[in-house]
Short mmCIF file of C-alpha atoms and ligand atoms in Angstrom, two decimals:
data_model
loop_
_atom_site.label_atom_id
_atom_site.label_comp_id
_atom_site.label_asym_id
_atom_site.label_seq_id
_atom_site.Cartn_x
_atom_site.Cartn_y
_atom_site.Cartn_z
CA MET B 1 129.37 96.61 125.63
CA ASN B 2 125.59 96.77 126.66
CA SER B 3 123.84 93.34 128.43
CA VAL B 4 122.13 92.04 125.16
CA GLU B 5 125.60 92.52 122.95
CA ARG B 6 127.76 90.40 126.32
CA GLN B 7 124.59 88.01 126.00
CA GLU B 8 125.34 87.46 122.56
CA LEU B 9 128.83 87.52 123.00
CA LYS B 10 128.54 84.51 125.66
CA GLN B 11 126.72 82.85 123.63
CA ASN B 12 128.92 82.94 120.31
CA ILE B 13 131.81 81.95 122.83
CA GLU B 14 130.02 79.21 124.33
CA GLU B 15 128.88 78.15 120.93
CA ALA B 16 133.09 78.30 119.97
CA ILE B 17 133.67 75.73 122.77
CA GLU B 18 131.04 73.19 121.64
CA ALA B 19 132.74 73.46 118.11
CA GLN B 20 136.05 73.25 119.74
CA LYS B 21 135.05 70.07 121.69
CA THR B 22 133.52 68.74 118.67
CA LEU B 23 136.91 69.36 116.58
CA ILE B 24 139.05 67.49 119.54
CA THR B 25 136.56 64.54 119.58
CA SER B 26 136.93 63.96 115.77
CA LEU B 27 140.88 64.63 116.19
CA LEU B 28 141.09 61.99 118.88
CA GLU B 29 139.74 59.16 116.69
CA THR B 30 142.42 60.10 113.97
CA SER B 31 145.31 60.16 116.55
CA LYS B 32 144.50 56.67 117.89
CA PRO B 33 147.88 54.48 117.91
CA VAL B 34 148.63 52.83 115.04
CA ALA B 35 148.86 49.48 115.30
CA PRO B 36 152.18 47.97 114.96
CA ASP B 37 150.65 44.52 113.34
CA ASN B 38 148.67 46.55 110.66
CA ALA B 39 148.65 44.55 107.86
CA ILE B 40 148.92 47.60 105.53
CA GLY B 41 152.90 47.59 104.99
CA ARG B 42 155.80 49.52 105.78
CA LEU B 43 155.46 52.44 103.52
CA THR B 44 151.73 52.85 104.42
CA ARG B 45 152.64 52.46 108.22
CA MET B 46 155.08 55.51 107.80
CA GLU B 47 152.46 57.72 106.37
CA ALA B 48 149.95 56.56 108.95
CA LEU B 49 152.77 57.46 111.63
CA SER B 50 153.11 60.94 110.16
CA ASP B 51 149.28 61.75 109.91
CA ARG B 52 149.46 60.84 113.49
CA ALA B 53 151.91 63.62 114.21
CA VAL B 54 149.82 65.90 112.38
CA SER B 55 146.55 64.92 114.07
CA GLU B 56 148.59 65.32 117.55
CA ALA B 57 149.72 68.72 116.51
CA SER B 58 146.27 69.90 115.60
CA LEU B 59 144.69 68.28 119.06
CA ASN B 60 147.12 70.45 120.96
CA ALA B 61 146.09 73.49 119.24
CA ALA B 62 142.49 72.66 119.77
CA ARG B 63 143.16 72.45 123.53
CA HIS B 64 145.13 75.14 123.61
CA LYS B 65 142.03 77.01 122.02
CA LEU B 66 139.32 75.55 124.12
CA SER B 67 141.22 76.55 127.14
CA ARG B 68 141.41 80.07 126.12
CA LEU B 69 137.68 79.92 124.99
CA GLU B 70 136.55 78.69 128.54
CA ASN B 71 138.84 81.36 129.94
CA ALA B 72 137.00 84.27 128.35
CA LEU B 73 133.74 82.72 128.85
CA GLY B 74 134.51 82.99 132.69
CA LYS B 75 135.59 86.54 132.50
CA VAL B 76 132.78 87.61 130.23
CA ASP B 77 130.48 89.16 132.73
CA GLN B 78 133.19 91.35 134.06
CA PRO B 79 132.54 94.79 133.41
CA ASP B 80 136.03 95.40 131.52
CA PHE B 81 135.96 92.24 129.33
CA GLY B 82 136.12 92.71 125.71
CA ILE B 83 137.22 96.74 126.48
CA CYS B 84 140.92 97.24 125.21
CA VAL B 85 142.97 97.77 128.06
CA ASN B 86 144.69 100.76 126.50
CA CYS B 87 141.95 102.96 124.78
CA ASP B 88 138.80 101.98 126.38
CA ASN B 89 137.34 101.23 123.25
CA PRO B 90 135.31 97.90 122.73
CA ILE B 91 137.15 95.11 121.35
CA PRO B 92 134.95 93.49 118.24
CA PRO B 93 133.49 90.19 118.87
CA GLY B 94 134.43 88.39 115.87
CA ARG B 95 138.35 89.24 117.16
CA ILE B 96 137.70 87.84 120.79
CA LEU B 97 136.18 84.93 119.39
CA LEU B 98 139.39 84.63 116.99
CA MET B 99 141.84 85.53 120.14
CA PRO B 100 139.62 84.88 123.19
CA GLU B 101 142.86 86.21 125.23
CA ALA B 102 142.72 89.46 123.10
CA THR B 103 143.09 92.76 125.77
CA PHE B 104 143.92 95.01 122.87
CA CYS B 105 141.46 96.45 120.12
CA VAL B 106 143.03 95.93 116.57
CA PRO B 107 144.39 99.34 116.35
CA CYS B 108 146.00 99.24 119.65
CA ALA B 109 147.35 95.46 118.88
CA GLU B 110 148.81 96.77 115.32
CA LYS B 111 150.43 99.70 117.35
CA ASP B 112 152.49 97.36 119.52
ZN1 ZN U 201 142.70 100.23 122.09
#
């Protein structure tokens, strides 16, 4: 990976972090506790509670992804970042964005 590619990857990770933060903010809005005195009836309240459970699961997933991206951003300047630990080939940037913790290239990960 040359320095231009590294810079580009860094920027892509930063953008992915921002997108993740935006997602978390909007999920926080939808996972607010359901007010017990909500005059929406019992069934609707149960639906609201189940929607909330879904939002919390998405929220946890989004937070997890964010910490993986931040971790990757912290390592992006290291010479071996983005290099497969198995075969020394570069890991495609698209894969790093999808799986920031990836240390194998696609063929090596599939061999595993
Ligand atoms: Zn490899």
